[in-house]
Short mmCIF file of C-alpha atoms (C1' of nucleotides) in Angstrom, two decimals:
data_model
loop_
_atom_site.label_atom_id
_atom_site.label_comp_id
_atom_site.label_asym_id
_atom_site.label_seq_id
_atom_site.Cartn_x
_atom_site.Cartn_y
_atom_site.Cartn_z
CA MET A 1431 57.21 84.61 195.77
CA VAL A 1432 57.80 87.95 194.17
CA ALA A 1433 55.38 89.06 191.55
CA ARG A 1434 56.23 88.07 188.00
CA THR A 1435 56.83 91.73 187.00
CA ASP A 1436 59.27 92.29 189.94
CA ARG A 1437 61.30 89.32 188.80
CA GLU A 1438 61.34 90.56 185.28
CA THR A 1439 62.58 93.94 186.45
CA LYS A 1440 65.23 92.26 188.58
CA ILE A 1441 66.52 90.23 185.62
CA LEU A 1442 66.64 93.36 183.39
CA ASP A 1443 68.49 95.25 186.18
CA VAL A 1444 71.05 92.51 186.53
CA ALA A 1445 71.43 92.01 182.78
CA ALA A 1446 71.91 95.74 182.23
CA ASP A 1447 74.55 95.92 184.93
CA MET A 1448 76.51 93.01 183.56
CA LEU A 1449 76.21 94.36 179.92
CA VAL A 1450 77.77 97.65 181.07
CA ARG A 1451 80.51 95.86 182.94
CA HIS A 1452 81.45 93.05 180.57
CA GLY A 1453 79.85 93.84 177.20
CA TYR A 1454 77.42 91.93 175.05
CA ARG A 1455 79.60 89.02 174.02
CA ARG A 1456 80.85 88.08 177.44
CA VAL A 1457 77.52 87.90 179.28
CA THR A 1458 75.81 84.51 179.28
CA ILE A 1459 72.27 83.73 180.26
CA ASP A 1460 73.54 81.64 183.07
CA ASP A 1461 75.59 84.56 184.42
CA VAL A 1462 72.43 86.70 184.49
CA ALA A 1463 70.36 83.89 186.16
CA VAL A 1464 72.97 83.25 188.82
CA ALA A 1465 73.36 86.96 189.53
CA ALA A 1466 69.59 87.31 189.71
CA GLY A 1467 69.46 84.37 192.09
CA ILE A 1468 67.26 82.20 189.97
CA GLY A 1469 67.59 79.20 187.60
CA LYS A 1470 68.46 79.55 183.97
CA GLY A 1471 65.18 77.99 182.83
CA THR A 1472 63.32 80.75 184.63
CA VAL A 1473 64.86 83.37 182.42
CA TYR A 1474 63.35 81.58 179.54
CA LEU A 1475 59.90 81.83 181.09
CA HIS A 1476 60.22 85.60 180.40
CA TRP A 1477 62.06 85.82 177.03
CA LYS A 1478 62.30 83.26 174.25
CA THR A 1479 65.88 83.95 173.35
CA ARG A 1480 69.07 85.59 174.58
CA GLU A 1481 68.81 88.19 171.84
CA GLN A 1482 65.31 89.08 172.99
CA LEU A 1483 66.37 89.41 176.63
CA PHE A 1484 69.22 91.80 175.72
CA GLY A 1485 66.95 93.54 173.23
CA ALA A 1486 64.50 94.14 176.16
CA VAL A 1487 67.40 95.65 178.25
CA PHE A 1488 68.30 97.90 175.33
CA ALA A 1489 64.64 98.88 174.69
CA ARG A 1490 64.11 99.72 178.38
CA GLU A 1491 67.17 102.02 178.30
CA VAL A 1492 65.97 103.75 175.21
CA HIS A 1493 62.49 104.07 176.53
CA GLY A 1494 63.97 105.50 179.74
CA ALA A 1495 65.94 108.06 177.85
CA ILE A 1496 62.77 108.94 175.90
CA GLY A 1497 60.85 109.11 179.14
CA ASP A 1498 63.45 111.64 180.47
CA LEU A 1499 62.95 113.63 177.37
CA VAL A 1500 59.15 113.64 177.72
CA THR A 1501 59.51 114.66 181.39
CA ALA A 1502 61.81 117.49 180.38
CA LEU A 1503 59.42 118.52 177.67
CA ARG A 1504 56.50 118.71 180.08
CA ALA A 1505 58.51 120.55 182.69
CA ASP A 1506 59.65 123.12 180.13
CA PRO A 1507 57.92 123.36 176.78
CA ALA A 1508 60.88 125.24 175.27
CA VAL A 1509 62.56 121.80 175.13
CA ALA A 1510 60.34 121.24 172.05
CA LEU A 1511 62.54 123.74 170.20
CA LEU A 1512 65.00 121.87 167.96
CA HIS A 1513 68.15 123.02 169.63
CA ARG A 1514 66.92 122.38 173.15
CA PHE A 1515 65.68 118.97 171.99
CA ALA A 1516 69.02 118.04 170.56
CA ALA A 1517 70.87 118.93 173.78
CA GLU A 1518 68.38 117.07 176.01
CA PHE A 1519 68.49 113.99 173.74
CA PHE A 1520 72.29 114.06 173.69
CA LEU A 1521 72.36 114.24 177.55
CA ALA A 1522 69.63 111.68 178.00
CA ILE A 1523 71.78 109.19 176.12
CA LEU A 1524 75.12 110.09 177.64
CA ARG A 1525 73.75 109.96 181.19
CA ARG A 1526 72.75 106.35 180.91
CA PRO A 1527 75.83 104.11 181.36
CA LEU A 1528 74.63 101.40 178.96
CA LEU A 1529 73.82 103.79 176.15
CA HIS A 1530 76.88 105.86 176.89
CA GLY A 1531 78.96 102.74 176.64
CA MET A 1532 77.39 101.80 173.31
CA VAL A 1533 78.15 105.26 172.02
CA ILE A 1534 81.73 105.47 173.36
CA GLY A 1535 82.84 101.86 173.22
CA ASP A 1536 83.73 99.52 170.42
CA VAL A 1537 80.71 99.11 168.17
CA GLN A 1538 81.82 95.55 167.42
CA MET A 1539 81.40 94.71 171.19
CA TRP A 1540 77.59 95.24 171.01
CA GLY A 1541 77.16 92.78 168.19
CA LYS A 1542 73.60 92.10 167.07
CA LEU A 1543 72.07 94.53 169.49
CA ILE A 1544 72.94 97.48 167.34
CA GLY A 1545 71.01 97.47 164.12
CA SER A 1546 68.87 94.54 165.09
CA GLU A 1547 65.15 94.76 165.20
CA ALA A 1548 65.17 93.61 168.81
CA GLY A 1549 64.13 96.40 171.06
CA TYR A 1550 64.43 99.42 168.89
CA ASP A 1551 63.62 100.23 165.27
CA GLY A 1552 65.83 102.84 163.64
CA GLY A 1553 63.40 103.28 160.80
CA ARG A 1554 60.63 104.38 163.16
CA HIS A 1555 63.10 106.80 164.80
CA ASN A 1556 63.79 108.33 161.41
CA ALA A 1557 60.10 108.72 160.64
CA MET A 1558 59.55 110.31 164.04
CA MET A 1559 62.22 112.86 163.49
CA ALA A 1560 60.72 113.78 160.09
CA SER A 1561 57.30 114.21 161.65
CA TYR A 1562 58.77 116.33 164.46
CA LEU A 1563 60.61 118.54 162.00
CA GLY A 1564 57.50 118.84 159.90
CA ILE A 1565 55.58 120.14 162.95
CA LEU A 1566 58.37 122.63 163.74
CA ALA A 1567 58.43 123.83 160.15
CA ALA A 1568 54.69 124.35 160.12
CA ARG A 1569 55.04 126.64 163.06
CA GLY A 1570 57.97 128.50 161.58
CA LEU A 1571 60.29 127.40 164.40
CA VAL A 1572 62.88 125.99 161.93
CA ARG A 1573 64.14 127.35 158.68
CA THR A 1574 61.77 126.66 155.82
CA ASP A 1575 64.16 127.22 152.90
CA LEU A 1576 64.99 123.58 153.21
CA ALA A 1577 62.54 120.72 152.61
CA VAL A 1578 61.77 118.55 155.59
CA PRO A 1579 63.71 115.52 154.33
CA GLU A 1580 66.81 117.66 153.78
CA LEU A 1581 66.32 119.26 157.13
CA THR A 1582 66.01 115.87 158.72
CA TYR A 1583 69.09 114.54 156.99
CA ALA A 1584 71.17 117.51 157.99
CA PHE A 1585 69.96 117.56 161.60
CA GLN A 1586 70.72 113.86 161.99
CA ALA A 1587 74.15 114.31 160.49
CA VAL A 1588 74.92 117.11 162.92
CA TYR A 1589 73.52 115.24 165.86
CA GLU A 1590 75.38 112.05 165.04
CA GLY A 1591 78.51 114.04 164.34
CA PHE A 1592 78.48 115.20 167.95
CA ILE A 1593 77.69 111.76 169.24
CA TYR A 1594 80.43 110.28 167.08
CA ALA A 1595 82.83 112.91 168.31
CA GLU A 1596 82.36 111.58 171.81
CA ARG A 1597 84.05 108.41 170.62
CA THR A 1598 86.91 110.02 168.70
CA ALA A 1599 87.65 113.50 169.73
CA ALA A 1600 89.94 114.29 172.71
CA PRO A 1601 87.61 114.87 175.66
CA THR A 1602 87.69 118.59 176.51
CA GLY A 1603 85.41 119.88 179.28
CA THR A 1604 82.27 118.07 180.46
CA TYR A 1605 79.63 116.59 178.20
CA GLU A 1606 77.22 119.23 179.44
CA ASP A 1607 79.65 121.68 177.70
CA ARG A 1608 79.43 119.55 174.57
CA ALA A 1609 75.63 119.48 174.81
CA ARG A 1610 75.61 123.36 174.96
CA LEU A 1611 77.85 123.52 171.96
CA LEU A 1612 75.58 121.09 170.03
CA SER A 1613 72.62 123.25 171.07
CA THR A 1614 74.23 126.48 169.92
CA THR A 1615 75.20 124.81 166.61
CA VAL A 1616 71.77 123.38 165.95
CA GLU A 1617 70.09 126.62 166.92
CA SER A 1618 72.00 128.75 164.39
CA ALA A 1619 72.00 126.09 161.71
CA PHE A 1620 68.28 125.17 161.85
CA SER A 1621 66.18 127.00 164.43
CA ARG A 1622 64.17 130.24 163.84
CA PRO A 1623 63.14 132.55 166.58
CA GLY A 1624 59.86 131.70 168.36
CA THR A 1625 58.50 130.12 171.45
CA ALA A 1626 57.09 126.73 172.24
CA ASP A 1627 53.79 126.44 174.16
CA ALA A 1628 52.54 123.53 176.21
CA ALA A 1629 50.39 122.25 173.30
CA LEU A 1630 53.47 121.90 171.01
CA ALA A 1631 55.36 120.20 173.87
CA GLU A 1632 52.51 117.76 174.31
CA GLU A 1633 52.38 117.06 170.58
CA VAL A 1634 56.03 116.31 170.56
CA ALA A 1635 55.79 114.25 173.71
CA ALA A 1636 53.03 112.19 172.02
CA LEU A 1637 55.33 111.62 169.07
CA LEU A 1638 58.10 110.42 171.30
CA SER A 1639 55.81 108.22 173.26
CA GLY A 1640 54.72 106.64 170.07
CA LEU A 1641 58.37 105.42 169.62
CA ALA A 1642 58.03 103.38 172.77
CA ALA A 1643 54.94 101.36 171.45
CA MET B 497 115.50 101.97 132.15
CA VAL B 498 112.74 104.30 133.46
CA ALA B 499 113.71 106.98 135.87
CA ARG B 500 113.49 106.04 139.56
CA THR B 501 110.61 108.53 140.07
CA ASP B 502 108.55 107.13 137.29
CA ARG B 503 108.90 103.64 138.72
CA GLU B 504 107.80 104.92 142.08
CA THR B 505 104.73 106.55 140.52
CA LYS B 506 103.94 103.37 138.70
CA ILE B 507 104.13 101.33 141.90
CA LEU B 508 101.87 103.79 143.67
CA ASP B 509 99.40 103.76 140.82
CA VAL B 510 99.20 100.00 140.85
CA ALA B 511 98.98 99.83 144.55
CA ALA B 512 96.23 102.41 144.78
CA ASP B 513 94.27 100.51 142.15
CA MET B 514 94.64 97.27 143.92
CA LEU B 515 93.72 98.81 147.29
CA VAL B 516 90.49 100.16 145.86
CA ARG B 517 89.61 96.87 144.29
CA HIS B 518 90.59 94.45 146.98
CA GLY B 519 91.14 96.40 150.22
CA TYR B 520 94.12 96.69 152.47
CA ARG B 521 94.25 93.20 153.85
CA ARG B 522 94.10 91.31 150.61
CA VAL B 523 96.86 93.12 148.69
CA THR B 524 100.33 91.63 149.10
CA ILE B 525 103.62 93.26 148.13
CA ASP B 526 104.13 90.55 145.59
CA ASP B 527 100.78 91.24 143.99
CA VAL B 528 101.81 94.86 143.61
CA ALA B 529 105.26 93.94 142.23
CA VAL B 530 103.83 91.54 139.62
CA ALA B 531 101.13 94.02 138.57
CA ALA B 532 103.90 96.66 138.18
CA GLY B 533 106.03 94.23 136.16
CA ILE B 534 108.99 94.28 138.56
CA GLY B 535 110.49 92.00 141.20
CA LYS B 536 109.38 92.14 144.82
CA GLY B 537 112.76 93.18 146.05
CA THR B 538 112.58 96.29 143.82
CA VAL B 539 109.57 97.51 145.81
CA TYR B 540 111.77 97.42 148.87
CA LEU B 541 114.26 99.69 147.19
CA HIS B 542 111.58 102.39 147.45
CA TRP B 543 109.91 101.80 150.82
CA LYS B 544 111.21 99.93 153.85
CA THR B 545 107.93 98.23 154.82
CA ARG B 546 104.57 97.31 153.48
CA GLU B 547 102.91 99.80 155.83
CA GLN B 548 105.15 102.58 154.48
CA LEU B 549 104.27 101.73 150.90
CA PHE B 550 100.49 101.83 151.54
CA GLY B 551 100.93 104.84 153.80
CA ALA B 552 102.61 106.60 150.79
CA VAL B 553 99.62 105.69 148.64
CA PHE B 554 97.31 107.10 151.22
CA ALA B 555 99.41 110.22 151.65
CA ARG B 556 99.47 110.84 147.93
CA GLU B 557 95.66 110.60 147.84
CA VAL B 558 95.27 113.08 150.68
CA HIS B 559 97.77 115.39 149.18
CA GLY B 560 95.97 115.13 145.87
CA ALA B 561 92.74 116.07 147.55
CA ILE B 562 94.45 118.94 149.27
CA GLY B 563 95.95 119.96 145.99
CA ASP B 564 92.45 120.09 144.48
CA LEU B 565 91.37 122.29 147.37
CA VAL B 566 94.29 124.61 146.82
CA THR B 567 93.50 124.76 143.16
CA ALA B 568 89.82 125.58 143.86
CA LEU B 569 91.02 128.22 146.40
CA ARG B 570 93.22 129.97 143.86
CA ALA B 571 90.53 129.83 141.16
CA ASP B 572 87.90 131.26 143.52
CA PRO B 573 88.98 132.99 146.76
CA ALA B 574 85.47 132.54 148.12
CA VAL B 575 86.36 128.93 148.75
CA ALA B 576 88.25 130.28 151.73
CA LEU B 577 84.88 130.94 153.41
CA LEU B 578 84.15 128.14 155.86
CA HIS B 579 81.03 126.82 154.24
CA ARG B 580 82.58 126.76 150.77
CA PHE B 581 85.63 125.10 152.16
CA ALA B 582 83.62 122.43 153.89
CA ALA B 583 81.73 121.54 150.66
CA GLU B 584 84.93 121.53 148.55
CA PHE B 585 86.81 119.37 151.07
CA PHE B 586 83.77 116.97 151.24
CA LEU B 587 83.74 116.64 147.49
CA ALA B 588 87.56 116.42 147.17
CA ILE B 589 87.36 113.32 149.37
CA LEU B 590 84.35 111.69 147.90
CA ARG B 591 85.54 112.17 144.29
CA ARG B 592 88.67 110.03 144.94
CA PRO B 593 87.84 106.34 144.80
CA LEU B 594 90.39 105.34 147.42
CA LEU B 595 89.32 107.95 149.98
CA HIS B 596 85.69 107.50 149.16
CA GLY B 597 86.05 103.71 149.79
CA MET B 598 87.75 104.44 153.11
CA VAL B 599 84.84 106.65 154.15
CA ILE B 600 82.06 104.32 152.90
CA GLY B 601 83.57 100.94 153.38
CA ASP B 602 84.14 98.87 156.41
CA VAL B 603 86.71 100.73 158.65
CA GLN B 604 88.12 97.40 159.76
CA MET B 605 89.12 96.64 156.15
CA TRP B 606 91.57 99.49 156.08
CA GLY B 607 93.40 98.28 159.19
CA LYS B 608 96.49 100.14 160.29
CA LEU B 609 96.29 102.71 157.50
CA ILE B 610 93.66 104.66 159.36
CA GLY B 611 94.96 106.20 162.53
CA SER B 612 98.49 105.25 161.81
CA GLU B 613 101.26 107.75 161.54
CA ALA B 614 102.17 106.51 158.08
CA GLY B 615 101.35 109.09 155.53
CA TYR B 616 99.00 111.40 157.35
CA ASP B 617 98.96 112.95 160.81
CA GLY B 618 95.53 113.65 162.26
CA GLY B 619 97.03 115.87 164.93
CA ARG B 620 98.50 118.17 162.40
CA HIS B 621 95.13 118.25 160.53
CA ASN B 622 93.49 119.39 163.78
CA ALA B 623 96.02 122.09 164.34
CA MET B 624 95.66 123.29 160.76
CA MET B 625 91.90 123.55 161.20
CA ALA B 626 92.26 125.52 164.42
CA SER B 627 94.69 127.99 162.66
CA TYR B 628 92.33 128.32 159.75
CA LEU B 629 89.39 129.08 162.00
CA GLY B 630 91.52 131.52 163.95
CA ILE B 631 92.23 133.39 160.66
CA LEU B 632 88.58 133.45 159.74
CA ALA B 633 87.60 134.62 163.23
CA ALA B 634 90.13 137.47 163.11
CA ARG B 635 88.47 138.67 159.92
CA GLY B 636 84.98 138.36 161.25
CA LEU B 637 84.10 135.69 158.71
CA VAL B 638 82.87 133.21 161.37
CA ARG B 639 80.90 133.72 164.52
CA THR B 640 83.04 135.14 167.37
CA ASP B 641 80.78 134.27 170.29
CA LEU B 642 82.43 130.94 170.42
CA ALA B 643 86.17 130.49 171.20
CA VAL B 644 88.26 129.01 168.45
CA PRO B 645 88.67 125.62 170.14
CA GLU B 646 84.96 125.26 170.53
CA LEU B 647 84.32 126.42 167.04
CA THR B 648 86.87 123.89 165.74
CA TYR B 649 85.29 121.09 167.76
CA ALA B 650 81.78 121.94 166.51
CA PHE B 651 82.90 122.34 162.86
CA GLN B 652 84.66 119.06 162.89
CA ALA B 653 81.69 117.27 164.50
CA VAL B 654 79.38 118.65 161.80
CA TYR B 655 81.80 117.89 158.97
CA GLU B 656 82.39 114.33 160.20
CA GLY B 657 78.68 113.89 160.84
CA PHE B 658 78.06 114.46 157.11
CA ILE B 659 80.97 112.12 156.15
CA TYR B 660 79.76 109.55 158.58
CA ALA B 661 76.27 109.86 157.20
CA GLU B 662 77.60 108.80 153.79
CA ARG B 663 78.25 105.47 155.36
CA THR B 664 75.05 104.94 157.22
CA ALA B 665 72.25 107.06 155.78
CA ALA B 666 70.09 105.85 152.83
CA PRO B 667 71.67 107.52 149.83
CA THR B 668 69.22 110.18 148.55
CA GLY B 669 70.24 112.37 145.61
CA THR B 670 73.82 112.96 144.58
CA TYR B 671 76.74 113.64 146.86
CA GLU B 672 76.89 117.09 145.23
CA ASP B 673 73.44 117.61 146.82
CA ARG B 674 74.77 116.47 150.18
CA ALA B 675 77.77 118.82 149.78
CA ARG B 676 75.38 121.64 149.19
CA LEU B 677 73.37 120.71 152.24
CA LEU B 678 76.63 120.58 154.29
CA SER B 679 77.55 123.98 152.95
CA THR B 680 74.18 125.50 153.90
CA THR B 681 74.31 123.99 157.34
CA VAL B 682 77.88 125.17 158.00
CA GLU B 683 77.08 128.60 156.64
CA SER B 684 74.22 129.24 158.99
CA ALA B 685 75.82 127.48 161.91
CA PHE B 686 79.28 129.22 161.81
CA SER B 687 79.78 131.69 158.95
CA ARG B 688 79.30 135.44 159.19
CA PRO B 689 78.68 137.62 156.07
CA GLY B 690 81.78 138.79 154.32
CA THR B 691 83.98 138.26 151.32
CA ALA B 692 87.28 136.56 150.88
CA ASP B 693 90.04 138.18 148.90
CA ALA B 694 92.97 136.60 147.10
CA ALA B 695 95.26 137.32 150.04
CA LEU B 696 93.06 135.26 152.40
CA ALA B 697 92.83 132.51 149.85
CA GLU B 698 96.60 132.46 149.57
CA GLU B 699 96.98 132.35 153.31
CA VAL B 700 94.66 129.38 153.62
CA ALA B 701 96.36 127.71 150.69
CA ALA B 702 99.64 128.09 152.41
CA LEU B 703 98.17 126.50 155.59
CA LEU B 704 96.88 123.55 153.52
CA SER B 705 100.19 123.13 151.70
CA GLY B 706 101.86 122.95 155.12
CA LEU B 707 99.86 119.81 155.77
CA ALA B 708 101.59 118.14 152.82
CA ALA B 709 105.08 118.72 154.25
"C1'" DT C 862 48.20 71.83 189.60
"C1'" DG C 863 51.09 75.27 188.27
"C1'" DT C 864 55.79 77.14 188.81
"C1'" DA C 865 60.77 76.71 188.99
"C1'" DT C 866 64.85 74.22 188.12
"C1'" DG C 867 69.29 72.50 186.34
"C1'" DA C 868 70.94 68.29 183.87
"C1'" DC C 869 71.08 67.57 179.31
"C1'" DC C 870 71.83 68.09 174.17
"C1'" DA C 871 73.00 70.20 169.87
"C1'" DA C 872 75.06 73.93 167.94
"C1'" DA C 873 78.19 77.55 168.33
"C1'" DT C 874 82.56 79.14 169.93
"C1'" DT C 875 87.26 78.59 171.32
"C1'" DT C 876 91.76 76.35 171.30
"C1'" DG C 877 95.86 74.77 169.53
"C1'" DA C 878 98.84 72.66 166.45
"C1'" DA C 879 99.94 71.94 161.72
"C1'" DA C 880 99.88 73.86 157.17
"C1'" DT C 881 100.17 77.82 154.47
"C1'" DC C 882 101.22 82.42 153.30
"C1'" DT C 883 103.70 86.75 153.22
"C1'" DG C 884 106.78 90.56 154.69
"C1'" DG C 885 111.33 91.42 154.41
"C1'" DT C 886 116.48 89.98 153.23
"C1'" DC C 887 120.37 89.18 150.50
"C1'" DA C 888 123.50 86.30 147.53
"C1'" DA C 889 123.57 85.89 142.94
"C1'" DA C 890 122.61 87.44 138.25
"C1'" DT C 891 122.65 91.17 135.16
"C1'" DA D 687 125.48 99.57 140.38
"C1'" DT D 688 121.00 97.77 139.93
"C1'" DT D 689 117.54 94.22 140.09
"C1'" DT D 690 115.87 90.01 141.27
"C1'" DG D 691 113.44 86.02 143.31
"C1'" DA D 692 114.76 81.98 146.30
"C1'" DC D 693 114.72 81.88 150.98
"C1'" DC D 694 113.45 82.22 155.99
"C1'" DA D 695 111.07 83.51 160.14
"C1'" DG D 696 107.10 85.09 161.84
"C1'" DA D 697 102.42 85.95 160.95
"C1'" DT D 698 98.07 84.17 159.36
"C1'" DT D 699 94.88 80.60 158.17
"C1'" DT D 700 92.92 75.91 158.62
"C1'" DC D 701 90.60 72.47 160.68
"C1'" DA D 702 89.50 69.23 164.02
"C1'" DA D 703 89.14 68.36 168.98
"C1'" DA D 704 87.76 70.40 173.26
"C1'" DT D 705 84.92 73.56 175.50
"C1'" DT D 706 81.23 76.60 176.22
"C1'" DT D 707 76.58 78.07 176.02
"C1'" DG D 708 71.78 78.91 174.17
"C1'" DG D 709 67.74 76.63 174.67
"C1'" DT D 710 64.59 72.43 176.24
"C1'" DC D 711 62.07 69.61 179.28
"C1'" DA D 712 61.57 65.86 182.69
"C1'" DT D 713 61.64 66.25 187.39
"C1'" DA D 714 61.16 68.51 191.96
"C1'" DC D 715 58.64 71.35 194.54
"C1'" DA D 716 55.09 74.39 196.66
#
DNA sequence: TGTATGACCAAATTTGAAATCTGGTCAAAT
DNA sequence: ATTTGACCAGATTTCAAATTTGGTCATACA
């Protein structure tokens, strides 16, 4: 018998794959169990409800994307700069089929997963961004003529504008191109000249890791 | 008997009011006719279909907003500068209850009106923005290290990010505050120092008026 | 003895046909 | 010549029956 954790991983893998292919509404617990080669009851040994299972899938994706960001941050501290951060985050989401699908596809299709507490807390995300921008402001790496709450609001609006544009705008070029455009836009809108050292990168990485608690 | 144009205006007024209050789906042609104090058939003397009537309401609102913009442009040529333009356009939309409702409210509720050909053509809007940015680029009033199509894409993403944020973000301060924040963001992201004269304002006003053809 | 299962149940969802409503027409009234 | 509202077909809504599915647990199994 496989270890409990291996089975959990297998179920999440299968569920993620089916979610990408068929969407939230169409995937049943039994579908997942059959595809994972186990009984339906066994799924419930791992998660109490359907929503919690799919929430776990979503959370794993988000944590994976955050993990990619942290890796990028440690490989190159300059990613701690706001414009680099924006581009890396943008790509970290679009590179993952499930998250990409949630961004591009019909919001309706993902039902309770979006905006539900299960898996990921948007409020915490907001607080994290505010902390991050506070740190950058303290080091003079972003403009300081705007208060941190305004800066946070504006940055989020710009970032989400580019994410939203993926859904609506006619797709020109690759999304790496769009990530560069986002980076350029954020840089001139909010960044101030300066460099990021490993200590800053680590601080930001710690903030991000806190999101995955 | 009132002039034909007056009756048309009356119907559009009544329809706009009912659209704001009840939403696209809930308003019937008969509702509008009764509220306007005329027979249902009379409505059809002015528009061939329901969609065309509501499209006309929508078009009138958009043209009104554009008219406000043109007025602002003629009163102060500096509104031709991209960041001023963004803020004025933002406010021109949010100040009109119907458009504000379409931005804030459930997209679903406005059905075919959004994205339909009736009343307003998004493709033309796009082309207008590209022309406008081309004119600003030629005068050095926006950054020229980005090609006009990229500049247009990025500007639209930022603008729509702020519009979209009206729907999702927790409302802090007034929307005049958010318009200022948008203006500041667009200014540092895309604008270059320079002044706008009356000739430029008139050129931009002409472009805008072309949208209402 | 602890783990896994799928038959089972209640609740949610879907289906489909009947009832109702509404966009659009046009013969009649003005 | 202009306006109207009764009228009709097609769209939408209703509502109950049929089906599906989330979640449980007695049983099988290792």
